[in-house]
């Protein structure tokens, strides 16, 4: 289904014609085949085996609130009931990536957009566009963590402001590095909480154990200028000590966004002045 929607790349897989003006659509559980549920279970079981050693405690705690995730593609309305009770967040089904302004508006209202389709069996290990496994398995568990839930709403609120001053790029970097590929230092060592990491078998191990990538202490000004690859393992990861650090950083964004918009980007994997390395124990 080829589609062309202003603000989106060409050729996205989802059925955008079926979406409402806010890009939401109704998830129809009857449309998932047994193969879809089997794909979900295979991906779930692969990742579940890695979580005790590699995933942040908050991710594991969030997932424990969703035991039905082990059974197959989840009913988003059922997940929303659990999330609303925890942090007031809910999920909305979307056809896939949606334009920035719609995306920010949903986050600002504590609604997380979740792609309704799942990848094909032959795409098990790598997929270009986020599917329901990336969005629901990767992003949802942390929405039950109060500080992270607050941060993501605040992030959404800043999106509208950033769009007005042409500073979406630094904001997208913040999302990429700290929502998709964030690491956290816990008593048990270095753990992953980012959705892009925890929805990928290879990156879950690489991000937390490989000697190859650069790992730096989270610093907002550094992250806002740090460019990234979208189709490879990350050469640089940023490490927080707690999720409140992310929420606290939001109050400096209005001041830093225009500066980061005009600053020279830091290439993926490069070192920069003032970097504080996080050393693997
Ligand atoms: N749309 N459905 C969906 N999911 C995302 O994660 C997403 C998006 N649109 C834009 C976007 N992310 C990024 O540009 C954010 O940095 C805003
Ligand atoms: Fe994502």
PDB file of C-alpha atoms and ligand atoms in Angstrom:
ATOM      1  CA  UNK A   1       0.000   0.000   0.000  1.00  0.00           C
ATOM      2  CA  UNK A   2       1.957   3.007  -1.255  1.00  0.00           C
ATOM      3  CA  UNK A   3       1.107   6.202   0.540  1.00  0.00           C
ATOM      4  CA  UNK A   4       2.094   9.844   0.440  1.00  0.00           C
ATOM      5  CA  UNK A   5       1.382  11.893   3.527  1.00  0.00           C
ATOM      6  CA  UNK A   6       2.870  15.396   4.000  1.00  0.00           C
ATOM      7  CA  UNK A   7       5.657  15.253   6.569  1.00  0.00           C
ATOM      8  CA  UNK A   8       6.308  11.541   6.024  1.00  0.00           C
ATOM      9  CA  UNK A   9       8.753   9.626   3.838  1.00  0.00           C
ATOM     10  CA  UNK A  10       7.420   7.937   0.686  1.00  0.00           C
ATOM     11  CA  UNK A  11       6.382   4.301   0.537  1.00  0.00           C
ATOM     12  CA  UNK A  12       5.508   3.637   4.176  1.00  0.00           C
ATOM     13  CA  UNK A  13       3.838   0.294   4.738  1.00  0.00           C
ATOM     14  CA  UNK A  14       0.834   1.325   6.825  1.00  0.00           C
ATOM     15  CA  UNK A  15      -2.699   2.010   5.620  1.00  0.00           C
ATOM     16  CA  UNK A  16      -2.750   5.798   6.155  1.00  0.00           C
ATOM     17  CA  UNK A  17      -5.955   6.187   4.173  1.00  0.00           C
ATOM     18  CA  UNK A  18      -7.757   4.385   7.015  1.00  0.00           C
ATOM     19  CA  UNK A  19      -6.384   6.755   9.707  1.00  0.00           C
ATOM     20  CA  UNK A  20      -8.312   9.611  11.323  1.00  0.00           C
ATOM     21  CA  UNK A  21      -7.069  13.242  11.091  1.00  0.00           C
ATOM     22  CA  UNK A  22      -5.021  12.695  14.281  1.00  0.00           C
ATOM     23  CA  UNK A  23      -3.485   9.638  12.553  1.00  0.00           C
ATOM     24  CA  UNK A  24      -5.117   7.165  14.951  1.00  0.00           C
ATOM     25  CA  UNK A  25      -7.045   4.114  13.762  1.00  0.00           C
ATOM     26  CA  UNK A  26      -8.945   1.340  15.525  1.00  0.00           C
ATOM     27  CA  UNK A  27      -6.932  -1.822  16.205  1.00  0.00           C
ATOM     28  CA  UNK A  28      -8.906  -4.846  15.014  1.00  0.00           C
ATOM     29  CA  UNK A  29      -7.620  -7.931  16.856  1.00  0.00           C
ATOM     30  CA  UNK A  30      -9.373 -10.133  14.273  1.00  0.00           C
ATOM     31  CA  UNK A  31      -6.917  -9.015  11.576  1.00  0.00           C
ATOM     32  CA  UNK A  32      -3.916 -10.713  13.218  1.00  0.00           C
ATOM     33  CA  UNK A  33      -3.166 -14.181  11.825  1.00  0.00           C
ATOM     34  CA  UNK A  34      -1.743 -17.112  13.776  1.00  0.00           C
ATOM     35  CA  UNK A  35       1.549 -16.357  11.988  1.00  0.00           C
ATOM     36  CA  UNK A  36       1.421 -12.802  13.385  1.00  0.00           C
ATOM     37  CA  UNK A  37       0.942 -14.079  16.929  1.00  0.00           C
ATOM     38  CA  UNK A  38       3.740 -16.613  16.387  1.00  0.00           C
ATOM     39  CA  UNK A  39       6.043 -13.817  15.162  1.00  0.00           C
ATOM     40  CA  UNK A  40       5.233 -11.795  18.280  1.00  0.00           C
ATOM     41  CA  UNK A  41       5.851 -14.807  20.573  1.00  0.00           C
ATOM     42  CA  UNK A  42       9.182 -15.618  18.896  1.00  0.00           C
ATOM     43  CA  UNK A  43      10.378 -12.027  19.292  1.00  0.00           C
ATOM     44  CA  UNK A  44       9.031 -11.860  22.855  1.00  0.00           C
ATOM     45  CA  UNK A  45      10.715 -15.110  23.941  1.00  0.00           C
ATOM     46  CA  UNK A  46      14.048 -14.061  22.385  1.00  0.00           C
ATOM     47  CA  UNK A  47      14.047 -10.753  24.245  1.00  0.00           C
ATOM     48  CA  UNK A  48      12.598 -12.092  27.515  1.00  0.00           C
ATOM     49  CA  UNK A  49      15.632 -14.405  27.825  1.00  0.00           C
ATOM     50  CA  UNK A  50      17.973 -11.383  27.699  1.00  0.00           C
ATOM     51  CA  UNK A  51      16.110  -9.065  30.089  1.00  0.00           C
ATOM     52  CA  UNK A  52      17.348 -10.377  33.468  1.00  0.00           C
ATOM     53  CA  UNK A  53      20.981  -9.632  32.508  1.00  0.00           C
ATOM     54  CA  UNK A  54      20.623  -6.646  30.166  1.00  0.00           C
ATOM     55  CA  UNK A  55      17.413  -4.704  30.882  1.00  0.00           C
ATOM     56  CA  UNK A  56      16.835  -1.887  33.360  1.00  0.00           C
ATOM     57  CA  UNK A  57      14.814  -2.776  36.457  1.00  0.00           C
ATOM     58  CA  UNK A  58      12.059  -0.310  35.498  1.00  0.00           C
ATOM     59  CA  UNK A  59      11.671  -2.038  32.123  1.00  0.00           C
ATOM     60  CA  UNK A  60      11.331  -5.465  33.761  1.00  0.00           C
ATOM     61  CA  UNK A  61       8.900  -4.074  36.347  1.00  0.00           C
ATOM     62  CA  UNK A  62       6.787  -2.446  33.611  1.00  0.00           C
ATOM     63  CA  UNK A  63       6.731  -5.657  31.600  1.00  0.00           C
ATOM     64  CA  UNK A  64       5.692  -7.651  34.689  1.00  0.00           C
ATOM     65  CA  UNK A  65       2.470  -5.572  34.728  1.00  0.00           C
ATOM     66  CA  UNK A  66       1.699  -6.960  31.253  1.00  0.00           C
ATOM     67  CA  UNK A  67       1.835 -10.763  31.612  1.00  0.00           C
ATOM     68  CA  UNK A  68      -0.395 -11.208  28.541  1.00  0.00           C
ATOM     69  CA  UNK A  69       2.462  -9.864  26.390  1.00  0.00           C
ATOM     70  CA  UNK A  70       3.799 -13.453  26.394  1.00  0.00           C
ATOM     71  CA  UNK A  71       0.673 -14.777  24.632  1.00  0.00           C
ATOM     72  CA  UNK A  72       0.699 -12.895  21.316  1.00  0.00           C
ATOM     73  CA  UNK A  73       0.063  -9.516  19.709  1.00  0.00           C
ATOM     74  CA  UNK A  74      -1.428  -7.446  22.552  1.00  0.00           C
ATOM     75  CA  UNK A  75      -4.809  -5.726  22.566  1.00  0.00           C
ATOM     76  CA  UNK A  76      -3.824  -2.055  22.964  1.00  0.00           C
ATOM     77  CA  UNK A  77      -7.038  -1.202  24.832  1.00  0.00           C
ATOM     78  CA  UNK A  78      -6.129  -3.843  27.418  1.00  0.00           C
ATOM     79  CA  UNK A  79      -2.585  -2.434  27.725  1.00  0.00           C
ATOM     80  CA  UNK A  80      -4.013   1.085  28.094  1.00  0.00           C
ATOM     81  CA  UNK A  81      -6.063   0.020  31.111  1.00  0.00           C
ATOM     82  CA  UNK A  82      -2.856  -1.092  32.866  1.00  0.00           C
ATOM     83  CA  UNK A  83      -0.913   2.029  31.886  1.00  0.00           C
ATOM     84  CA  UNK A  84      -3.689   4.463  32.858  1.00  0.00           C
ATOM     85  CA  UNK A  85      -3.700   3.009  36.363  1.00  0.00           C
ATOM     86  CA  UNK A  86       0.094   3.349  36.610  1.00  0.00           C
ATOM     87  CA  UNK A  87       0.869   6.749  35.071  1.00  0.00           C
ATOM     88  CA  UNK A  88      -2.169   8.006  33.154  1.00  0.00           C
ATOM     89  CA  UNK A  89      -0.677   7.006  29.786  1.00  0.00           C
ATOM     90  CA  UNK A  90      -2.674   5.208  27.110  1.00  0.00           C
ATOM     91  CA  UNK A  91      -1.892   3.777  23.684  1.00  0.00           C
ATOM     92  CA  UNK A  92      -3.342   4.786  20.332  1.00  0.00           C
ATOM     93  CA  UNK A  93      -3.035   2.576  17.247  1.00  0.00           C
ATOM     94  CA  UNK A  94      -1.472   4.268  14.214  1.00  0.00           C
ATOM     95  CA  UNK A  95      -0.590   3.047  10.684  1.00  0.00           C
ATOM     96  CA  UNK A  96       3.138   3.619  11.328  1.00  0.00           C
ATOM     97  CA  UNK A  97       5.395   6.676  11.597  1.00  0.00           C
ATOM     98  CA  UNK A  98       3.255   9.821  11.857  1.00  0.00           C
ATOM     99  CA  UNK A  99       4.194  13.470  11.219  1.00  0.00           C
ATOM    100  CA  UNK A 100       6.142  15.133  14.043  1.00  0.00           C
ATOM    101  CA  UNK A 101       3.376  17.576  15.011  1.00  0.00           C
ATOM    102  CA  UNK A 102       0.812  14.758  15.409  1.00  0.00           C
ATOM    103  CA  UNK A 103       3.368  12.674  17.309  1.00  0.00           C
ATOM    104  CA  UNK A 104       4.207  15.456  19.768  1.00  0.00           C
ATOM    105  CA  UNK A 105       0.534  16.291  20.286  1.00  0.00           C
ATOM    106  CA  UNK A 106      -0.173  12.691  21.320  1.00  0.00           C
ATOM    107  CA  UNK A 107       2.795  12.552  23.712  1.00  0.00           C
ATOM    108  CA  UNK A 108       1.753  15.890  25.255  1.00  0.00           C
ATOM    109  CA  UNK A 109      -1.618  14.259  26.026  1.00  0.00           C
ATOM    110  CA  UNK A 110       0.024  11.097  27.463  1.00  0.00           C
ATOM    111  CA  UNK A 111      -0.997   9.041  24.442  1.00  0.00           C
ATOM    112  CA  UNK A 112       1.731   6.816  22.936  1.00  0.00           C
ATOM    113  CA  UNK A 113       1.301   6.005  19.211  1.00  0.00           C
ATOM    114  CA  UNK A 114       1.729   2.282  18.514  1.00  0.00           C
ATOM    115  CA  UNK A 115       1.974   0.888  14.978  1.00  0.00           C
ATOM    116  CA  UNK A 116      -0.821  -1.663  14.555  1.00  0.00           C
ATOM    117  CA  UNK A 117       0.876  -4.094  12.108  1.00  0.00           C
ATOM    118  CA  UNK A 118       3.611  -6.638  12.850  1.00  0.00           C
ATOM    119  CA  UNK A 119       6.632  -7.509  10.719  1.00  0.00           C
ATOM    120  CA  UNK A 120       6.657 -10.531   8.414  1.00  0.00           C
ATOM    121  CA  UNK A 121       8.439 -13.736   9.573  1.00  0.00           C
ATOM    122  CA  UNK A 122      11.287 -13.075   7.121  1.00  0.00           C
ATOM    123  CA  UNK A 123      11.866  -9.653   8.751  1.00  0.00           C
ATOM    124  CA  UNK A 124      12.363 -11.122  12.227  1.00  0.00           C
ATOM    125  CA  UNK A 125      15.831  -9.726  12.825  1.00  0.00           C
ATOM    126  CA  UNK A 126      15.661  -6.350  11.186  1.00  0.00           C
ATOM    127  CA  UNK A 127      12.898  -4.037  10.123  1.00  0.00           C
ATOM    128  CA  UNK A 128      13.110  -0.527   8.669  1.00  0.00           C
ATOM    129  CA  UNK A 129       9.897   0.949  10.055  1.00  0.00           C
ATOM    130  CA  UNK A 130       8.860   0.460  13.701  1.00  0.00           C
ATOM    131  CA  UNK A 131       6.182  -2.247  13.980  1.00  0.00           C
ATOM    132  CA  UNK A 132       3.954  -3.204  16.932  1.00  0.00           C
ATOM    133  CA  UNK A 133       6.720  -5.284  18.505  1.00  0.00           C
ATOM    134  CA  UNK A 134       9.155  -2.349  18.521  1.00  0.00           C
ATOM    135  CA  UNK A 135       6.510   0.061  19.798  1.00  0.00           C
ATOM    136  CA  UNK A 136       4.589  -2.120  22.254  1.00  0.00           C
ATOM    137  CA  UNK A 137       7.391  -4.330  23.584  1.00  0.00           C
ATOM    138  CA  UNK A 138      10.144  -1.697  23.318  1.00  0.00           C
ATOM    139  CA  UNK A 139       8.411   1.495  24.426  1.00  0.00           C
ATOM    140  CA  UNK A 140       5.452   0.528  26.603  1.00  0.00           C
ATOM    141  CA  UNK A 141       7.035  -0.980  29.760  1.00  0.00           C
ATOM    142  CA  UNK A 142       8.855   2.237  30.658  1.00  0.00           C
ATOM    143  CA  UNK A 143       5.623   4.260  30.329  1.00  0.00           C
ATOM    144  CA  UNK A 144       4.758   2.709  33.718  1.00  0.00           C
ATOM    145  CA  UNK A 145       7.840   4.360  35.297  1.00  0.00           C
ATOM    146  CA  UNK A 146       6.596   7.691  36.778  1.00  0.00           C
ATOM    147  CA  UNK A 147       9.682   9.855  36.115  1.00  0.00           C
ATOM    148  CA  UNK A 148      10.011   8.562  32.559  1.00  0.00           C
ATOM    149  CA  UNK A 149       6.265   9.035  32.014  1.00  0.00           C
ATOM    150  CA  UNK A 150       6.602  12.665  33.154  1.00  0.00           C
ATOM    151  CA  UNK A 151       9.640  13.190  30.930  1.00  0.00           C
ATOM    152  CA  UNK A 152       7.906  11.901  27.808  1.00  0.00           C
ATOM    153  CA  UNK A 153       4.879  14.150  28.315  1.00  0.00           C
ATOM    154  CA  UNK A 154       7.164  17.155  28.855  1.00  0.00           C
ATOM    155  CA  UNK A 155       9.070  16.131  25.709  1.00  0.00           C
ATOM    156  CA  UNK A 156       5.816  16.166  23.725  1.00  0.00           C
ATOM    157  CA  UNK A 157       4.940  19.622  25.027  1.00  0.00           C
ATOM    158  CA  UNK A 158       8.291  20.949  23.838  1.00  0.00           C
ATOM    159  CA  UNK A 159       7.749  19.485  20.381  1.00  0.00           C
ATOM    160  CA  UNK A 160       5.166  22.083  19.436  1.00  0.00           C
ATOM    161  CA  UNK A 161       7.518  24.850  20.619  1.00  0.00           C
ATOM    162  CA  UNK A 162      10.512  23.320  18.791  1.00  0.00           C
ATOM    163  CA  UNK A 163       8.562  23.054  15.541  1.00  0.00           C
ATOM    164  CA  UNK A 164       7.801  26.785  15.699  1.00  0.00           C
ATOM    165  CA  UNK A 165      11.516  27.703  15.864  1.00  0.00           C
ATOM    166  CA  UNK A 166      12.752  25.042  13.407  1.00  0.00           C
ATOM    167  CA  UNK A 167      14.522  23.063  16.147  1.00  0.00           C
ATOM    168  CA  UNK A 168      13.006  19.623  15.502  1.00  0.00           C
ATOM    169  CA  UNK A 169      16.377  18.096  14.662  1.00  0.00           C
ATOM    170  CA  UNK A 170      17.970  18.550  18.117  1.00  0.00           C
ATOM    171  CA  UNK A 171      14.727  17.352  19.687  1.00  0.00           C
ATOM    172  CA  UNK A 172      14.715  14.245  17.475  1.00  0.00           C
ATOM    173  CA  UNK A 173      18.312  13.579  18.596  1.00  0.00           C
ATOM    174  CA  UNK A 174      17.206  13.710  22.229  1.00  0.00           C
ATOM    175  CA  UNK A 175      14.448  11.172  21.490  1.00  0.00           C
ATOM    176  CA  UNK A 176      16.765   8.945  19.491  1.00  0.00           C
ATOM    177  CA  UNK A 177      19.558   8.837  22.065  1.00  0.00           C
ATOM    178  CA  UNK A 178      17.513   8.849  25.289  1.00  0.00           C
ATOM    179  CA  UNK A 179      14.208   7.158  24.386  1.00  0.00           C
ATOM    180  CA  UNK A 180      15.367   4.726  21.690  1.00  0.00           C
ATOM    181  CA  UNK A 181      18.963   4.011  22.784  1.00  0.00           C
ATOM    182  CA  UNK A 182      19.296   5.065  26.422  1.00  0.00           C
ATOM    183  CA  UNK A 183      21.385   3.198  29.002  1.00  0.00           C
ATOM    184  CA  UNK A 184      21.140   3.503  32.769  1.00  0.00           C
ATOM    185  CA  UNK A 185      23.694   2.795  35.511  1.00  0.00           C
ATOM    186  CA  UNK A 186      22.103   0.583  38.167  1.00  0.00           C
ATOM    187  CA  UNK A 187      23.479  -1.243  41.205  1.00  0.00           C
ATOM    188  CA  UNK A 188      23.568  -4.375  39.048  1.00  0.00           C
ATOM    189  CA  UNK A 189      25.735  -2.580  36.477  1.00  0.00           C
ATOM    190  CA  UNK A 190      25.027  -1.017  33.076  1.00  0.00           C
ATOM    191  CA  UNK A 191      21.493  -1.731  31.855  1.00  0.00           C
ATOM    192  CA  UNK A 192      19.480  -0.833  28.737  1.00  0.00           C
ATOM    193  CA  UNK A 193      16.111   0.947  28.904  1.00  0.00           C
ATOM    194  CA  UNK A 194      15.924   2.278  25.301  1.00  0.00           C
ATOM    195  CA  UNK A 195      13.200   0.795  23.090  1.00  0.00           C
ATOM    196  CA  UNK A 196      15.450   0.511  20.045  1.00  0.00           C
ATOM    197  CA  UNK A 197      17.903  -1.546  22.104  1.00  0.00           C
ATOM    198  CA  UNK A 198      15.442  -3.791  23.952  1.00  0.00           C
ATOM    199  CA  UNK A 199      13.435  -4.648  20.827  1.00  0.00           C
ATOM    200  CA  UNK A 200      16.606  -5.902  19.111  1.00  0.00           C
ATOM    201  CA  UNK A 201      18.365  -9.105  20.141  1.00  0.00           C
ATOM    202  CA  UNK A 202      21.772  -8.040  18.788  1.00  0.00           C
ATOM    203  CA  UNK A 203      21.749  -4.516  20.148  1.00  0.00           C
ATOM    204  CA  UNK A 204      20.567  -5.608  23.629  1.00  0.00           C
ATOM    205  CA  UNK A 205      23.874  -7.437  24.150  1.00  0.00           C
ATOM    206  CA  UNK A 206      26.081  -5.037  22.161  1.00  0.00           C
ATOM    207  CA  UNK A 207      24.874  -1.875  23.915  1.00  0.00           C
ATOM    208  CA  UNK A 208      25.486  -3.209  27.416  1.00  0.00           C
ATOM    209  CA  UNK A 209      28.550  -5.435  26.977  1.00  0.00           C
ATOM    210  CA  UNK A 210      30.576  -4.687  23.826  1.00  0.00           C
ATOM    211  CA  UNK A 211      33.864  -2.799  24.174  1.00  0.00           C
ATOM    212  CA  UNK A 212      33.324  -1.207  20.746  1.00  0.00           C
ATOM    213  CA  UNK A 213      30.838   1.648  21.236  1.00  0.00           C
ATOM    214  CA  UNK A 214      31.616   4.932  22.984  1.00  0.00           C
ATOM    215  CA  UNK A 215      29.592   5.294  26.192  1.00  0.00           C
ATOM    216  CA  UNK A 216      29.215   8.764  27.683  1.00  0.00           C
ATOM    217  CA  UNK A 217      27.505  10.223  30.702  1.00  0.00           C
ATOM    218  CA  UNK A 218      24.237  11.893  29.663  1.00  0.00           C
ATOM    219  CA  UNK A 219      24.744  15.641  29.028  1.00  0.00           C
ATOM    220  CA  UNK A 220      21.859  17.507  27.400  1.00  0.00           C
ATOM    221  CA  UNK A 221      23.943  19.990  25.392  1.00  0.00           C
ATOM    222  CA  UNK A 222      26.040  17.092  23.997  1.00  0.00           C
ATOM    223  CA  UNK A 223      23.011  14.933  23.094  1.00  0.00           C
ATOM    224  CA  UNK A 224      21.194  17.795  21.312  1.00  0.00           C
ATOM    225  CA  UNK A 225      24.134  18.122  18.875  1.00  0.00           C
ATOM    226  CA  UNK A 226      24.883  14.397  18.424  1.00  0.00           C
ATOM    227  CA  UNK A 227      23.956  13.001  15.020  1.00  0.00           C
ATOM    228  CA  UNK A 228      23.169   9.295  14.626  1.00  0.00           C
ATOM    229  CA  UNK A 229      22.844   6.407  12.163  1.00  0.00           C
ATOM    230  CA  UNK A 230      19.331   5.010  11.748  1.00  0.00           C
ATOM    231  CA  UNK A 231      20.287   1.687  10.200  1.00  0.00           C
ATOM    232  CA  UNK A 232      23.230   0.377  12.192  1.00  0.00           C
ATOM    233  CA  UNK A 233      24.299  -0.427  15.748  1.00  0.00           C
ATOM    234  CA  UNK A 234      24.880   2.841  17.589  1.00  0.00           C
ATOM    235  CA  UNK A 235      28.539   3.968  17.816  1.00  0.00           C
ATOM    236  CA  UNK A 236      27.738   6.143  20.864  1.00  0.00           C
ATOM    237  CA  UNK A 237      25.401   5.531  23.818  1.00  0.00           C
ATOM    238  CA  UNK A 238      24.479   7.944  26.610  1.00  0.00           C
ATOM    239  CA  UNK A 239      24.130   6.766  30.200  1.00  0.00           C
ATOM    240  CA  UNK A 240      21.840   8.236  32.897  1.00  0.00           C
ATOM    241  CA  UNK A 241      21.868   7.518  36.635  1.00  0.00           C
ATOM    242  CA  UNK A 242      18.099   7.848  37.043  1.00  0.00           C
ATOM    243  CA  UNK A 243      15.047   8.782  34.957  1.00  0.00           C
ATOM    244  CA  UNK A 244      14.504  11.989  36.940  1.00  0.00           C
ATOM    245  CA  UNK A 245      17.670  13.247  35.212  1.00  0.00           C
ATOM    246  CA  UNK A 246      15.747  13.223  31.907  1.00  0.00           C
ATOM    247  CA  UNK A 247      12.780  15.085  33.362  1.00  0.00           C
ATOM    248  CA  UNK A 248      15.077  17.669  34.966  1.00  0.00           C
ATOM    249  CA  UNK A 249      16.796  18.251  31.625  1.00  0.00           C
ATOM    250  CA  UNK A 250      13.482  19.335  30.052  1.00  0.00           C
ATOM    251  CA  UNK A 251      13.531  22.688  31.863  1.00  0.00           C
ATOM    252  CA  UNK A 252      16.764  23.661  30.063  1.00  0.00           C
ATOM    253  CA  UNK A 253      15.427  22.773  26.612  1.00  0.00           C
ATOM    254  CA  UNK A 254      13.768  26.109  25.738  1.00  0.00           C
ATOM    255  CA  UNK A 255      17.129  27.831  26.305  1.00  0.00           C
ATOM    256  CA  UNK A 256      19.264  25.180  24.528  1.00  0.00           C
ATOM    257  CA  UNK A 257      17.064  24.226  21.540  1.00  0.00           C
ATOM    258  CA  UNK A 258      17.754  27.357  19.433  1.00  0.00           C
ATOM    259  CA  UNK A 259      21.482  27.135  20.283  1.00  0.00           C
ATOM    260  CA  UNK A 260      21.612  23.436  19.341  1.00  0.00           C
ATOM    261  CA  UNK A 261      19.665  24.195  16.142  1.00  0.00           C
ATOM    262  CA  UNK A 262      22.458  26.580  15.080  1.00  0.00           C
ATOM    263  CA  UNK A 263      25.428  24.574  16.425  1.00  0.00           C
ATOM    264  CA  UNK A 264      27.699  22.304  14.365  1.00  0.00           C
ATOM    265  CA  UNK A 265      26.495  18.698  14.734  1.00  0.00           C
ATOM    266  CA  UNK A 266      28.781  16.080  16.281  1.00  0.00           C
ATOM    267  CA  UNK A 267      29.181  13.167  13.807  1.00  0.00           C
ATOM    268  CA  UNK A 268      28.018   9.700  14.947  1.00  0.00           C
ATOM    269  CA  UNK A 269      30.714   8.018  17.045  1.00  0.00           C
ATOM    270  CA  UNK A 270      32.932  11.111  17.272  1.00  0.00           C
ATOM    271  CA  UNK A 271      34.443  12.383  20.540  1.00  0.00           C
ATOM    272  CA  UNK A 272      33.617  15.933  21.677  1.00  0.00           C
ATOM    273  CA  UNK A 273      34.991  18.439  24.153  1.00  0.00           C
ATOM    274  CA  UNK A 274      33.772  17.784  27.684  1.00  0.00           C
ATOM    275  CA  UNK A 275      32.724  14.182  27.111  1.00  0.00           C
ATOM    276  CA  UNK A 276      32.638  12.153  30.333  1.00  0.00           C
ATOM    277  CA  UNK A 277      33.164   8.468  29.460  1.00  0.00           C
ATOM    278  CA  UNK A 278      31.154   5.787  31.215  1.00  0.00           C
ATOM    279  CA  UNK A 279      33.576   2.944  31.815  1.00  0.00           C
ATOM    280  CA  UNK A 280      32.334  -0.649  31.752  1.00  0.00           C
ATOM    281  CA  UNK A 281      33.050  -1.940  35.269  1.00  0.00           C
TER     282      UNK A 281
HETATM  283  N1  LIG B   1       5.737   8.392  14.660  1.00  0.00           N
HETATM  284  N2  LIG B   1       4.449   6.509  15.126  1.00  0.00           N
HETATM  285  C1  LIG B   1       5.568   7.239  15.347  1.00  0.00           C
HETATM  286  N3  LIG B   1       6.479   6.803  16.235  1.00  0.00           N
HETATM  287  C2  LIG B   1       7.610   7.511  16.480  1.00  0.00           C
HETATM  288  O1  LIG B   1       8.444   7.109  17.315  1.00  0.00           O
HETATM  289  C3  LIG B   1       7.823   8.723  15.796  1.00  0.00           C
HETATM  290  C4  LIG B   1       6.841   9.143  14.889  1.00  0.00           C
HETATM  291  N4  LIG B   1       7.016  10.288  14.216  1.00  0.00           N
HETATM  292  C5  LIG B   1       8.156  11.161  14.426  1.00  0.00           C
HETATM  293  C6  LIG B   1       9.159  10.591  15.373  1.00  0.00           C
HETATM  294  N5  LIG B   1       8.946   9.455  16.023  1.00  0.00           N
HETATM  295  C7  LIG B   1      10.483  11.263  15.582  1.00  0.00           C
HETATM  296  O2  LIG B   1      10.723  12.245  14.609  1.00  0.00           O
HETATM  297  C8  LIG B   1      10.546  11.904  16.952  1.00  0.00           C
HETATM  298  O3  LIG B   1      11.850  12.288  17.201  1.00  0.00           O
HETATM  299  C9  LIG B   1       9.659  13.078  16.990  1.00  0.00           C
HETATM  300 FE1  LIG B   2      10.650   3.790  18.788  1.00  0.00          FE
END
